[in-house]
CSV table of C-alpha atoms and ligand atoms in Angstrom, one decimal:
chain,number,residue,atom,x,y,z
H,18,MET,CA,-17.6,98.5,-3.6
H,19,SER,CA,-20.9,97.1,-2.0
H,20,GLY,CA,-21.8,98.1,1.4
H,21,VAL,CA,-21.2,94.5,3.3
H,22,PRO,CA,-17.9,94.5,5.2
H,23,ASP,CA,-15.2,92.1,4.9
H,24,SER,CA,-15.6,91.0,8.4
H,25,ALA,CA,-19.1,89.1,7.6
H,26,LEU,CA,-17.8,87.5,4.3
H,27,VAL,CA,-17.6,84.0,3.9
H,28,LEU,CA,-15.6,83.2,1.1
H,29,VAL,CA,-17.4,79.9,-0.5
H,30,VAL,CA,-15.1,77.2,-3.1
H,31,ASN,CA,-16.1,74.5,-5.1
H,32,SER,CA,-13.8,72.8,-7.0
H,33,GLY,CA,-14.4,70.3,-9.5
H,34,SER,CA,-11.2,68.7,-11.6
H,35,SER,CA,-10.7,71.5,-14.0
H,36,SER,CA,-12.4,74.0,-12.7
H,37,ILE,CA,-13.2,76.1,-9.6
H,38,LYS,CA,-16.3,78.1,-8.7
H,39,TYR,CA,-16.3,81.2,-6.3
H,40,GLN,CA,-18.3,83.3,-4.6
H,41,LEU,CA,-17.7,85.9,-1.7
H,42,LEU,CA,-20.5,86.5,0.1
H,43,ASP,CA,-22.4,87.8,3.0
H,44,PRO,CA,-24.1,84.8,5.2
H,45,ASP,CA,-26.8,86.5,6.1
H,46,SER,CA,-28.2,88.8,3.8
H,47,GLY,CA,-27.1,86.4,0.9
H,48,GLU,CA,-25.8,89.4,-0.6
H,49,VAL,CA,-22.7,88.3,-2.9
H,50,ALA,CA,-19.7,90.3,-3.0
H,51,ALA,CA,-17.8,89.0,-5.7
H,52,SER,CA,-17.8,85.4,-7.7
H,53,GLY,CA,-16.4,83.5,-10.6
H,54,LEU,CA,-15.3,80.9,-12.4
H,55,VAL,CA,-11.8,79.1,-13.3
H,56,GLU,CA,-12.5,77.0,-16.8
H,57,ARG,CA,-9.8,74.3,-18.2
H,58,ILE,CA,-7.1,74.3,-15.0
H,59,GLY,CA,-4.7,72.6,-16.7
H,60,GLU,CA,-4.9,73.4,-20.9
H,61,GLU,CA,-3.8,76.0,-22.7
H,62,ASN,CA,-6.9,77.5,-22.8
H,63,GLY,CA,-7.8,78.3,-19.7
H,64,SER,CA,-9.7,81.2,-18.4
H,65,ILE,CA,-11.2,83.3,-15.9
H,66,GLU,CA,-14.0,85.0,-15.7
H,67,HIS,CA,-14.1,87.9,-12.2
H,68,ARG,CA,-17.2,89.1,-11.2
H,69,ALA,CA,-17.1,92.4,-8.2
H,70,ASP,CA,-19.3,95.1,-7.0
H,71,GLY,CA,-20.5,95.5,-11.1
H,72,ARG,CA,-17.1,95.2,-12.7
H,73,THR,CA,-16.2,91.6,-14.8
H,74,VAL,CA,-12.5,90.8,-14.8
H,75,GLU,CA,-11.4,88.4,-17.1
H,76,HIS,CA,-7.9,86.1,-17.5
H,77,GLU,CA,-7.2,83.9,-21.0
H,78,GLY,CA,-4.1,81.7,-20.9
H,79,PRO,CA,-2.3,78.2,-19.6
H,80,ILE,CA,-3.7,78.0,-15.5
H,81,ALA,CA,-1.1,75.0,-14.5
H,82,ASP,CA,-2.8,74.3,-11.8
H,83,HIS,CA,-5.9,74.6,-8.6
H,84,LYS,CA,-3.5,76.9,-6.9
H,85,ALA,CA,-2.3,78.6,-9.6
H,86,GLY,CA,-5.6,79.7,-11.1
H,87,LEU,CA,-6.8,80.8,-7.1
H,88,ARG,CA,-3.4,82.9,-7.4
H,89,LEU,CA,-4.7,84.6,-10.3
H,90,VAL,CA,-8.5,85.1,-8.9
H,91,PHE,CA,-6.6,86.2,-5.8
H,92,ASP,CA,-5.1,88.8,-8.0
H,93,MET,CA,-8.2,89.5,-9.3
H,94,PHE,CA,-9.8,90.4,-6.0
H,95,ALA,CA,-6.7,92.4,-5.6
H,96,GLU,CA,-7.9,93.7,-8.8
H,97,THR,CA,-11.7,95.1,-7.7
H,98,GLY,CA,-10.7,96.2,-4.4
H,99,ARG,CA,-10.8,93.0,-1.7
H,100,ASP,CA,-7.7,91.5,0.1
H,101,LEU,CA,-8.6,88.1,1.1
H,102,ALA,CA,-5.2,87.5,2.6
H,103,GLY,CA,-5.0,89.9,4.2
H,104,ALA,CA,-8.3,91.6,5.1
H,105,ASP,CA,-10.9,89.8,7.1
H,106,VAL,CA,-12.7,87.6,5.6
H,107,ARG,CA,-14.2,85.1,8.9
H,108,ALA,CA,-14.4,81.9,7.0
H,109,VAL,CA,-13.6,79.4,3.7
H,110,GLY,CA,-16.5,76.9,2.9
H,111,HIS,CA,-15.4,74.0,0.8
H,112,ARG,CA,-17.8,71.8,-0.8
H,113,VAL,CA,-17.0,68.2,-0.8
H,114,VAL,CA,-19.1,65.9,-2.5
H,115,HIS,CA,-19.0,62.7,-0.6
H,116,GLY,CA,-18.5,62.3,3.6
H,117,GLY,CA,-18.5,58.8,3.9
H,118,GLU,CA,-19.6,57.2,7.3
H,119,VAL,CA,-17.0,60.0,9.1
H,120,PHE,CA,-18.4,63.4,8.0
H,121,TYR,CA,-22.2,64.2,8.2
H,122,GLU,CA,-22.2,67.9,10.0
H,123,PRO,CA,-19.8,71.3,8.8
H,124,THR,CA,-15.8,70.4,9.7
H,125,LEU,CA,-13.1,73.0,10.3
H,126,ILE,CA,-10.7,71.5,7.9
H,127,THR,CA,-7.3,70.2,9.4
H,128,ASP,CA,-4.7,67.9,8.3
H,129,GLU,CA,-6.1,65.3,9.0
H,130,VAL,CA,-9.4,66.3,7.9
H,131,GLU,CA,-8.2,66.9,4.9
H,132,ALA,CA,-6.4,63.3,4.5
H,133,ALA,CA,-9.3,61.8,6.1
H,134,ILE,CA,-11.5,63.5,2.9
H,135,SER,CA,-8.4,62.3,0.3
H,136,ASP,CA,-8.9,59.0,2.1
H,137,LEU,CA,-13.0,59.2,0.6
H,138,SER,CA,-11.6,59.4,-3.0
H,139,GLU,CA,-12.6,55.6,-3.6
H,140,LEU,CA,-16.6,56.5,-2.9
H,141,ALA,CA,-15.6,59.2,-5.4
H,142,PRO,CA,-13.3,58.9,-7.8
H,143,LEU,CA,-14.1,62.2,-9.5
H,144,HIS,CA,-14.9,64.5,-6.5
H,145,ASN,CA,-13.4,64.0,-3.9
H,146,PRO,CA,-9.5,64.5,-5.4
H,147,ALA,CA,-10.5,67.7,-6.6
H,148,ASN,CA,-12.5,68.9,-3.5
H,149,VAL,CA,-9.5,68.2,-2.1
H,150,THR,CA,-6.8,70.4,-4.7
H,151,GLY,CA,-9.0,72.6,-4.2
H,152,ILE,CA,-8.6,72.8,-0.2
H,153,ARG,CA,-5.2,72.4,0.0
H,154,SER,CA,-4.1,75.0,-2.3
H,155,THR,CA,-6.9,77.3,-0.7
H,156,ARG,CA,-5.6,76.4,3.0
H,157,GLU,CA,-1.7,76.9,1.6
H,158,LEU,CA,-3.0,81.0,0.5
H,159,LEU,CA,-5.0,82.2,3.5
H,160,PRO,CA,-3.5,79.9,5.7
H,161,GLY,CA,-4.7,82.6,8.9
H,162,ILE,CA,-8.4,82.1,7.8
H,163,PRO,CA,-11.0,78.7,8.8
H,164,GLN,CA,-11.8,76.4,6.4
H,165,ILE,CA,-15.0,74.8,6.7
H,166,ALA,CA,-16.3,71.0,4.1
H,167,VAL,CA,-19.4,70.5,3.6
H,168,PHE,CA,-20.9,67.4,2.6
H,169,ASP,CA,-23.5,66.8,-0.4
H,170,THR,CA,-23.9,63.6,1.6
H,171,ALA,CA,-24.6,65.1,4.8
H,172,PHE,CA,-28.0,65.6,5.1
H,173,PHE,CA,-29.0,62.2,3.8
H,174,HIS,CA,-27.1,60.3,6.8
H,175,GLY,CA,-29.8,59.9,9.1
H,176,LEU,CA,-31.9,58.5,6.7
H,177,PRO,CA,-34.0,55.2,7.9
H,178,GLU,CA,-31.7,51.6,7.6
H,179,ALA,CA,-34.4,50.5,5.2
H,180,ALA,CA,-34.0,53.2,2.5
H,181,ARG,CA,-30.5,53.4,2.8
H,182,THR,CA,-29.7,49.5,2.7
H,183,TYR,CA,-28.9,47.9,-0.7
H,184,ALA,CA,-29.8,44.0,-0.6
H,185,ILE,CA,-26.6,42.6,-1.5
H,186,ASP,CA,-24.3,40.9,1.0
H,187,ALA,CA,-24.4,42.6,4.0
H,188,ASP,CA,-20.7,41.7,5.2
H,189,LEU,CA,-19.8,42.9,1.8
H,190,ALA,CA,-21.5,45.8,1.8
H,191,ALA,CA,-20.0,46.7,5.4
H,192,ALA,CA,-17.0,45.8,4.3
H,193,HIS,CA,-16.7,48.4,1.2
H,194,GLY,CA,-18.6,50.9,2.8
H,195,VAL,CA,-22.1,50.6,0.7
H,196,ARG,CA,-25.0,52.1,1.9
H,197,LYS,CA,-27.1,54.7,-0.1
H,198,TYR,CA,-25.2,58.0,1.1
H,199,GLY,CA,-27.4,60.7,-1.6
H,200,PHE,CA,-25.7,64.0,-2.6
H,201,HIS,CA,-27.3,67.2,-3.5
H,202,GLY,CA,-27.7,67.2,0.5
H,203,THR,CA,-27.0,70.7,0.7
H,204,SER,CA,-29.5,71.7,-1.1
H,205,HIS,CA,-31.7,70.1,-0.6
H,206,GLU,CA,-31.7,70.4,3.0
H,207,TYR,CA,-31.8,74.7,1.9
H,208,VAL,CA,-34.7,74.1,-0.1
H,209,SER,CA,-37.0,72.2,2.5
H,210,GLY,CA,-36.2,74.6,4.4
H,211,ARG,CA,-36.9,77.4,2.0
H,212,VAL,CA,-40.7,75.7,1.5
H,213,ALA,CA,-41.3,75.6,5.1
H,214,GLU,CA,-40.6,79.6,5.2
H,215,VAL,CA,-42.3,80.0,1.9
H,216,LEU,CA,-45.3,78.1,3.3
H,217,GLY,CA,-45.9,79.9,6.4
H,218,ARG,CA,-45.1,77.0,8.1
H,219,ASP,CA,-43.1,75.1,11.4
H,220,PRO,CA,-40.3,72.4,8.7
H,221,GLU,CA,-41.3,70.2,11.5
H,222,SER,CA,-44.9,70.1,10.2
H,223,VAL,CA,-44.1,69.4,6.4
H,224,ASN,CA,-43.9,66.5,4.2
H,225,GLN,CA,-41.9,67.3,1.0
H,226,ILE,CA,-40.9,66.2,-2.3
H,227,ILE,CA,-38.0,68.3,-3.6
H,228,PHE,CA,-37.1,67.5,-7.4
H,229,HIS,CA,-34.0,69.3,-7.6
H,230,LEU,CA,-33.3,69.3,-11.7
H,231,GLY,CA,-29.8,70.5,-13.5
H,232,ASN,CA,-27.1,68.8,-14.5
H,233,GLY,CA,-27.4,66.4,-11.9
H,234,ALA,CA,-30.2,65.7,-11.0
H,235,SER,CA,-31.9,63.8,-7.4
H,236,ALA,CA,-35.4,64.0,-5.7
H,237,SER,CA,-35.8,63.6,-2.0
H,238,ALA,CA,-38.8,62.8,0.6
H,239,VAL,CA,-38.7,64.7,3.5
H,240,ARG,CA,-41.0,64.3,6.7
H,241,GLY,CA,-40.5,67.3,9.2
H,242,GLY,CA,-37.1,68.1,8.0
H,243,ALA,CA,-35.4,64.8,8.1
H,244,PRO,CA,-35.3,63.3,4.8
H,245,VAL,CA,-36.6,59.7,4.7
H,246,ASP,CA,-35.5,58.9,1.1
H,247,THR,CA,-33.4,60.3,-2.0
H,248,THR,CA,-32.6,59.1,-5.2
H,249,MET,CA,-29.0,59.3,-5.4
H,250,GLY,CA,-26.9,56.4,-4.3
H,251,LEU,CA,-23.5,54.8,-3.3
H,252,THR,CA,-22.4,57.3,-5.8
H,253,PRO,CA,-24.3,60.6,-7.5
H,254,LEU,CA,-25.0,57.9,-10.6
H,255,GLU,CA,-28.7,56.6,-9.4
H,256,GLY,CA,-31.8,57.4,-9.6
H,257,LEU,CA,-33.2,59.9,-11.7
H,258,VAL,CA,-32.3,60.4,-15.7
H,259,MET,CA,-30.0,63.6,-15.9
H,260,GLY,CA,-27.4,65.2,-18.1
H,261,THR,CA,-25.0,62.9,-19.1
H,262,ARG,CA,-26.3,59.8,-16.2
H,263,GLY,CA,-28.4,57.7,-17.4
H,264,GLY,CA,-29.7,57.6,-13.3
H,265,ASP,CA,-31.6,54.0,-12.3
H,266,LEU,CA,-29.9,50.4,-14.7
H,267,ASP,CA,-30.8,46.8,-14.6
H,268,PRO,CA,-27.0,46.4,-13.3
H,269,GLY,CA,-27.5,43.1,-15.4
H,270,ILE,CA,-26.7,45.6,-18.3
H,271,LEU,CA,-23.3,46.5,-17.2
H,272,LEU,CA,-22.7,42.8,-17.1
H,273,HIS,CA,-23.7,41.8,-20.4
H,274,LEU,CA,-21.6,45.4,-21.4
H,275,LEU,CA,-18.2,43.5,-20.1
H,276,ARG,CA,-18.8,40.3,-21.1
H,277,THR,CA,-19.9,41.5,-24.7
H,278,ALA,CA,-19.2,44.7,-25.9
H,279,ASP,CA,-15.7,46.4,-26.4
H,280,LEU,CA,-15.9,48.0,-23.2
H,281,ASP,CA,-13.9,47.6,-19.8
H,282,VAL,CA,-14.5,49.4,-16.4
H,283,ASP,CA,-12.9,52.7,-17.2
H,284,GLY,CA,-15.3,52.3,-20.2
H,285,VAL,CA,-18.2,51.8,-19.0
H,286,ASP,CA,-17.4,54.2,-16.2
H,287,ARG,CA,-16.8,56.4,-19.7
H,288,LEU,CA,-20.7,55.2,-20.3
H,289,LEU,CA,-22.6,56.1,-17.4
H,290,ASN,CA,-21.1,59.2,-16.4
H,291,ARG,CA,-20.2,60.5,-19.2
H,292,ASP,CA,-22.4,59.3,-22.3
H,293,SER,CA,-25.5,58.8,-21.1
H,294,GLY,CA,-28.5,60.2,-20.2
H,295,ILE,CA,-30.2,63.1,-21.7
H,296,LYS,CA,-27.0,63.0,-24.1
H,297,GLY,CA,-27.0,59.1,-24.7
H,298,LEU,CA,-30.2,59.1,-26.4
H,299,SER,CA,-30.3,62.9,-28.1
H,300,GLY,CA,-26.7,63.2,-28.4
H,301,VAL,CA,-27.3,66.9,-26.5
H,302,ASN,CA,-26.5,67.2,-23.0
H,303,ASP,CA,-28.2,70.9,-22.4
H,304,PHE,CA,-32.1,71.0,-22.0
H,305,ARG,CA,-32.5,73.9,-23.9
H,306,ALA,CA,-30.4,72.2,-26.7
H,307,LEU,CA,-32.8,69.3,-26.0
H,308,ARG,CA,-35.7,71.6,-26.1
H,309,ARG,CA,-35.1,73.0,-29.5
H,310,LEU,CA,-34.1,69.5,-31.1
H,311,ILE,CA,-37.5,68.6,-30.2
H,312,ASP,CA,-39.0,71.9,-31.6
H,313,ASP,CA,-38.1,70.6,-34.8
H,314,GLY,CA,-39.0,67.3,-34.6
H,315,ASP,CA,-36.1,65.9,-33.3
H,316,GLN,CA,-37.5,61.8,-32.6
H,317,ARG,CA,-34.5,60.6,-30.1
H,318,ALA,CA,-34.6,64.2,-28.3
H,319,GLN,CA,-39.0,63.7,-28.2
H,320,LEU,CA,-38.0,60.2,-26.7
H,321,ALA,CA,-35.3,61.7,-24.4
H,322,TYR,CA,-37.7,64.0,-22.4
H,323,ASP,CA,-40.0,61.3,-22.2
H,324,VAL,CA,-37.4,58.7,-20.3
H,325,TYR,CA,-36.8,61.6,-18.3
H,326,ILE,CA,-40.9,62.9,-17.5
H,327,HIS,CA,-41.3,59.1,-16.9
H,328,ARG,CA,-38.7,58.8,-14.3
H,329,LEU,CA,-39.4,61.6,-12.4
H,330,ARG,CA,-42.9,60.6,-12.4
H,331,ARG,CA,-42.2,56.8,-10.9
H,332,TYR,CA,-39.6,57.9,-8.3
H,333,LEU,CA,-42.8,61.5,-7.6
H,334,GLY,CA,-44.9,57.9,-7.0
H,335,ALA,CA,-42.5,55.9,-4.3
H,336,TYR,CA,-41.9,59.0,-2.2
H,337,LEU,CA,-46.1,59.6,-2.2
H,338,VAL,CA,-46.4,56.6,-0.9
H,339,GLU,CA,-43.2,56.2,1.4
H,340,LEU,CA,-44.9,59.6,2.9
H,341,GLY,CA,-48.8,59.2,2.9
H,342,ARG,CA,-49.3,62.8,3.4
H,343,VAL,CA,-47.4,65.4,1.4
H,344,ASP,CA,-48.1,69.0,2.0
H,345,ALA,CA,-45.7,70.7,-0.8
H,346,ILE,CA,-43.5,69.4,-4.1
H,347,THR,CA,-40.9,71.8,-5.1
H,348,PHE,CA,-38.7,72.6,-8.0
H,349,THR,CA,-35.7,73.6,-8.1
H,350,ALA,CA,-31.9,74.1,-10.1
H,351,GLY,CA,-31.1,74.9,-13.5
H,352,VAL,CA,-34.0,72.5,-15.4
H,353,GLY,CA,-36.5,72.6,-12.0
H,354,GLU,CA,-36.4,76.3,-11.6
H,355,ASN,CA,-36.5,77.8,-15.7
H,356,SER,CA,-38.4,74.6,-17.1
H,357,PRO,CA,-41.9,74.8,-16.8
H,358,ASP,CA,-42.8,72.5,-19.4
H,359,VAL,CA,-40.9,69.4,-17.0
H,360,ARG,CA,-43.4,70.8,-13.9
H,361,ALA,CA,-46.3,70.5,-16.0
H,362,ASP,CA,-45.5,66.9,-17.8
H,363,THR,CA,-44.2,65.8,-14.8
H,364,LEU,CA,-47.3,66.4,-12.4
H,365,ALA,CA,-49.8,65.8,-15.1
H,366,GLY,CA,-53.1,64.1,-14.5
H,367,LEU,CA,-52.4,63.8,-11.1
H,368,GLU,CA,-55.6,65.7,-9.1
H,369,ASN,CA,-57.6,62.7,-7.8
H,370,PHE,CA,-54.1,63.1,-5.8
H,371,GLY,CA,-54.6,66.4,-4.2
H,372,ILE,CA,-51.7,67.5,-7.3
H,373,GLU,CA,-52.4,70.1,-9.5
H,374,VAL,CA,-50.3,73.0,-11.7
H,375,ASP,CA,-52.2,77.0,-12.8
H,376,THR,CA,-50.6,77.0,-16.2
H,377,ALA,CA,-50.2,80.8,-15.9
H,378,ARG,CA,-48.5,80.0,-12.9
H,379,ASN,CA,-46.5,77.7,-13.8
H,380,THR,CA,-45.7,79.7,-16.9
H,381,ALA,CA,-45.2,83.3,-15.2
H,382,LYS,CA,-41.6,84.8,-15.7
H,383,ASP,CA,-40.7,85.1,-11.9
H,384,ARG,CA,-37.1,84.0,-10.3
H,385,THR,CA,-38.3,84.2,-6.7
H,386,ALA,CA,-39.7,81.4,-4.7
H,387,ARG,CA,-43.2,81.0,-5.7
H,388,ARG,CA,-46.1,78.8,-5.7
H,389,ILE,CA,-47.0,77.7,-8.9
H,390,SER,CA,-50.6,75.1,-7.5
H,391,PRO,CA,-53.4,77.1,-7.7
H,392,PRO,CA,-54.6,78.6,-4.5
H,393,ASP,CA,-56.8,75.7,-3.1
H,394,ALA,CA,-54.7,72.5,-4.0
H,395,PRO,CA,-54.7,70.3,-1.1
H,396,VAL,CA,-50.9,70.3,-2.1
H,397,ALA,CA,-48.8,73.1,-2.9
H,398,VAL,CA,-46.1,73.1,-6.1
H,399,LEU,CA,-43.6,75.2,-5.4
H,400,VAL,CA,-40.9,76.7,-7.2
H,401,VAL,CA,-37.7,77.3,-5.1
H,402,PRO,CA,-34.6,78.8,-6.2
H,403,THR,CA,-31.3,77.1,-4.7
H,404,ASN,CA,-28.8,78.7,-3.7
H,405,GLU,CA,-25.9,76.0,-2.1
H,406,GLU,CA,-23.1,78.7,-2.0
H,407,LEU,CA,-24.9,80.6,0.6
H,408,ALA,CA,-25.9,77.6,2.9
H,409,ILE,CA,-22.6,76.8,3.0
H,410,ALA,CA,-21.1,80.1,3.9
H,411,ARG,CA,-24.1,79.8,6.4
H,412,ALA,CA,-22.5,76.6,7.5
H,413,ALA,CA,-19.9,77.6,7.4
H,414,ARG,CA,-20.0,81.1,9.5
H,415,LYS,CA,-22.0,78.9,12.4
H,416,VAL,CA,-19.3,76.3,12.4
H,417,VAL,CA,-16.3,79.4,12.6
H,418,ARG,CA,-19.2,80.9,15.7
H,419,ASP,CA,-19.8,77.9,17.6
H,420,LEU,CA,-15.8,77.4,17.5
H,421,GLU,CA,-15.5,81.2,19.3
H,422,SER,CA,-18.2,80.7,21.8
H,423,ARG,CA,-16.7,77.8,22.7
H,424,ASP,CA,-13.3,79.4,22.9
H,425,THR,CA,-14.6,82.3,25.5
U,527,ADP,P1,-25.1,72.0,-12.1
U,527,ADP,O1,-25.7,70.4,-11.8
U,527,ADP,O2,-24.1,72.1,-13.9
U,527,ADP,O3,-25.2,73.3,-10.6
U,527,ADP,P2,-27.9,73.7,-13.2
U,527,ADP,O4,-28.5,73.7,-12.0
U,527,ADP,O5,-26.6,75.0,-13.5
U,527,ADP,O6,-26.6,72.8,-13.1
U,527,ADP,O7,-29.0,73.3,-14.2
U,527,ADP,C1,-28.0,73.1,-15.4
U,527,ADP,C2,-29.4,72.2,-16.7
U,527,ADP,O8,-30.2,73.4,-16.3
U,527,ADP,C3,-29.2,72.5,-17.9
U,527,ADP,O9,-29.0,71.3,-18.9
U,527,ADP,C4,-29.7,73.9,-18.7
U,527,ADP,O10,-30.2,73.6,-19.4
U,527,ADP,C5,-30.4,74.1,-17.7
U,527,ADP,N1,-31.1,75.1,-18.2
U,527,ADP,C6,-30.4,76.7,-17.5
U,527,ADP,N2,-31.8,77.7,-17.9
U,527,ADP,C7,-32.8,77.0,-18.9
U,527,ADP,C8,-34.0,77.5,-19.5
U,527,ADP,N3,-33.9,78.7,-19.0
U,527,ADP,N4,-34.9,76.8,-19.5
U,527,ADP,C9,-34.5,75.5,-19.9
U,527,ADP,N5,-33.8,74.6,-18.9
U,527,ADP,C10,-32.4,75.7,-18.8
């Protein structure tokens, strides 16, 4: 057993359509008491890997639905010494992808809130239904514990009007909720706060650009703690090149394909969400696999990489101008934290802008938040590990504390 008392812990749940990622952690220290992953829900070959206090427990076999998966997870918690339903777990924090115009703060989940998140499924058909399924199951299994929804769109709710507005028929856009919402907000908010800490500066005084580069990828421009622009839009399809999503496209391409290729709306959906990006160009979506292909001289893989970097630099240029003065440029998430090449190539040749990467610092094997620019460079370039679970746990705990102090 770890030394963290149960009463301090928050369970964070991130439900996908056929998976659930979870962590039980201490929102103060970030210490993780347990974590795990349920995969292939609804299939014959479901699996769960549960890690707790240095032990790993596994389950293989069919998992009928999210509730069945969570039941098995709670059994595993019991096996590793934690009774979630009985122990004093402070709160459950749920990652919810789309909050629409309705939710822009961490929100205590009631029946009405659950229904409203479900109603937003039109805006996020791949994500919100899965989030709601996870929420419903967890609420049924842990009825006595407050559950809080933390929205991926929340941080970007206050984007300036000019940055969030699409130049289409204004009435049509308003009637259908068409605006730039932005995603990965929990990560951009957490990382922007960490950057100020690492620099030892007041967040209000820092202008920064953040590249969150994972399977999904997005960038943000943040002025004094408030975002002024971000790459993802109405949906998480806009902006940077990603593992299986192409980011920005001429919308005329879609019309052209609908008219001339053997594709209907679902076919275009599949193309945009699953068969584009690095995968569409090279055949692989994982960045490590892409690197191996490039090292073997694969031309398609090289082009995929070049397109990926070209897009990053295009947004870097845009955000440098939007911010006017930039104090820090930060890389985070799987690719951002682990790929020195991506960092160096994105920022190459920008010494005239005060942007430089120190090769030794950039390639050092270091997993902590750190500066990789020369100490005297005008713009700090950083690598900061993101921690969305910790940010969600802290947000959930804050909602619970605020409710308790209101009640007393
Ligand atoms: P998600 O968006 O699913 O949270 P992650 O932030 O975990 O994704 O990022 C996944 C991506 O990070 C994958 O493309 C993976 O190849 C890449 N990645 C992970 N580790 C490394 C590494 N050591 N070097 C290069 N890329 C890495």
